[in-house]
Amino acid sequence: MAKRITVAIDGPAGAGKSTLARRLAARLGFLYIDTGAMYRAVALWAGRAGVSWDDRSGLEQLALQADIELTPEGLVVLNGEDVSAAIRQPEMSHAASVVSAIPGVRRALVIKQQRMGEANSCVMEGRDIGTVVFPEAEVKIYLDASPEERARRRVKELETRGIAARLDEVFEEMKQRDERDSTRPDSPLRQAPDAIYIDSSGLDENQVEEALLRIVRERTSNGKEVQR
Ligand code: DC
């Protein structure tokens, strides 16, 4: 019988999770689920609706009510609107990190993530996938890179999208975000004990993709009996 497979990829900001998770999912024919996009969508809605960052129950209500769709083409659709570009504005990184520290927001989104992931084989990336969302995932990866390298990559990514950014500012913003994401009491960013650690500093995307593919194949009977 074909088996459903979950690949969990966690790690700090700018480690290359999104790019690699998307590429890995395409290679395996699995669904790609970007959970950070969901926290970003809730943050975007809160900003537009004028809900204060201190209003925990108001933010929880938004997270419960948010209709978030991640399309196979890679679009993020919030309540019927394509918000793919809006959630990638630099200020949304900070806002998403703030709302994601609220336990009620996490509870609401984790349930949605589990529903999205349980029907199909998927590559799901975030901060707590291997520890909280799918602790039984067949494959767990903790993808890391040095803080300098992560900041450089983020600046490059912003530039390709036409957003000018200063390396020192991006470095500082990322440091603060990682600090908040790893020290919050609820589901902090942490490597699961059974996750495989990969430091992608100095590796190009092809090398990391091949390493990930090898790990998945080793852990899933060579990828043969996998339900897509
Ligand atoms: O991966 P990202 O940069 O798009 O995520 C934005 C923020 O969302 C991140 O700073 C922390 C939060 N997040 C989280 O708490 N848990 C996840 N599974 C994914 C993201």
mmCIF file of N, CA and C in Angstrom, residues 97 101 175-190:
data_model
loop_
_atom_site.group_PDB
_atom_site.id
_atom_site.type_symbol
_atom_site.label_atom_id
_atom_site.label_comp_id
_atom_site.label_asym_id
_atom_site.label_seq_id
_atom_site.Cartn_x
_atom_site.Cartn_y
_atom_site.Cartn_z
ATOM 1 N N SER A 97 5.924 37.638 12.772
ATOM 2 C CA SER A 97 6.631 37.100 13.926
ATOM 3 C C SER A 97 5.909 37.488 15.221
ATOM 4 N N ALA A 101 3.510 34.696 17.918
ATOM 5 C CA ALA A 101 3.851 34.389 19.314
ATOM 6 C C ALA A 101 2.585 34.206 20.161
ATOM 7 N N LYS A 175 18.030 39.101 13.200
ATOM 8 C CA LYS A 175 18.500 38.673 14.518
ATOM 9 C C LYS A 175 17.366 38.807 15.547
ATOM 10 N N GLN A 176 16.688 39.946 15.474
ATOM 11 C CA GLN A 176 15.591 40.173 16.422
ATOM 12 C C GLN A 176 14.448 39.188 16.183
ATOM 13 N N ARG A 177 14.174 38.923 14.914
ATOM 14 C CA ARG A 177 13.074 38.004 14.588
ATOM 15 C C ARG A 177 13.405 36.586 15.060
ATOM 16 N N ASP A 178 14.640 36.145 14.812
ATOM 17 C CA ASP A 178 15.038 34.800 15.266
ATOM 18 C C ASP A 178 14.963 34.705 16.782
ATOM 19 N N GLU A 179 15.363 35.791 17.444
ATOM 20 C CA GLU A 179 15.334 35.825 18.906
ATOM 21 C C GLU A 179 13.876 35.665 19.379
ATOM 22 N N ARG A 180 12.967 36.443 18.768
ATOM 23 C CA ARG A 180 11.554 36.350 19.179
ATOM 24 C C ARG A 180 11.005 34.957 18.867
ATOM 25 N N ASP A 181 11.303 34.437 17.659
ATOM 26 C CA ASP A 181 10.754 33.138 17.248
ATOM 27 C C ASP A 181 11.316 31.985 18.085
ATOM 28 N N SER A 182 12.535 32.144 18.601
ATOM 29 C CA SER A 182 13.093 31.013 19.359
ATOM 30 C C SER A 182 12.935 31.146 20.865
ATOM 31 N N THR A 183 12.475 32.288 21.349
ATOM 32 C CA THR A 183 12.330 32.420 22.804
ATOM 33 C C THR A 183 10.871 32.510 23.240
ATOM 34 N N ARG A 184 9.922 32.548 22.303
ATOM 35 C CA ARG A 184 8.516 32.611 22.725
ATOM 36 C C ARG A 184 8.169 31.324 23.476
ATOM 37 N N PRO A 185 7.253 31.432 24.455
ATOM 38 C CA PRO A 185 6.943 30.233 25.250
ATOM 39 C C PRO A 185 6.215 29.153 24.444
ATOM 40 N N ASP A 186 5.347 29.561 23.498
ATOM 41 C CA ASP A 186 4.565 28.572 22.757
ATOM 42 C C ASP A 186 5.269 28.191 21.453
ATOM 43 N N SER A 187 5.609 26.927 21.322
ATOM 44 C CA SER A 187 6.191 26.377 20.081
ATOM 45 C C SER A 187 7.351 27.187 19.529
ATOM 46 N N PRO A 188 8.374 27.418 20.325
ATOM 47 C CA PRO A 188 9.517 28.180 19.796
ATOM 48 C C PRO A 188 10.232 27.423 18.678
ATOM 49 N N LEU A 189 10.949 28.182 17.856
ATOM 50 C CA LEU A 189 11.785 27.554 16.829
ATOM 51 C C LEU A 189 12.815 26.682 17.529
ATOM 52 N N ARG A 190 12.817 25.405 17.180
ATOM 53 C CA ARG A 190 13.724 24.460 17.841
ATOM 54 C C ARG A 190 13.928 23.270 16.923
#
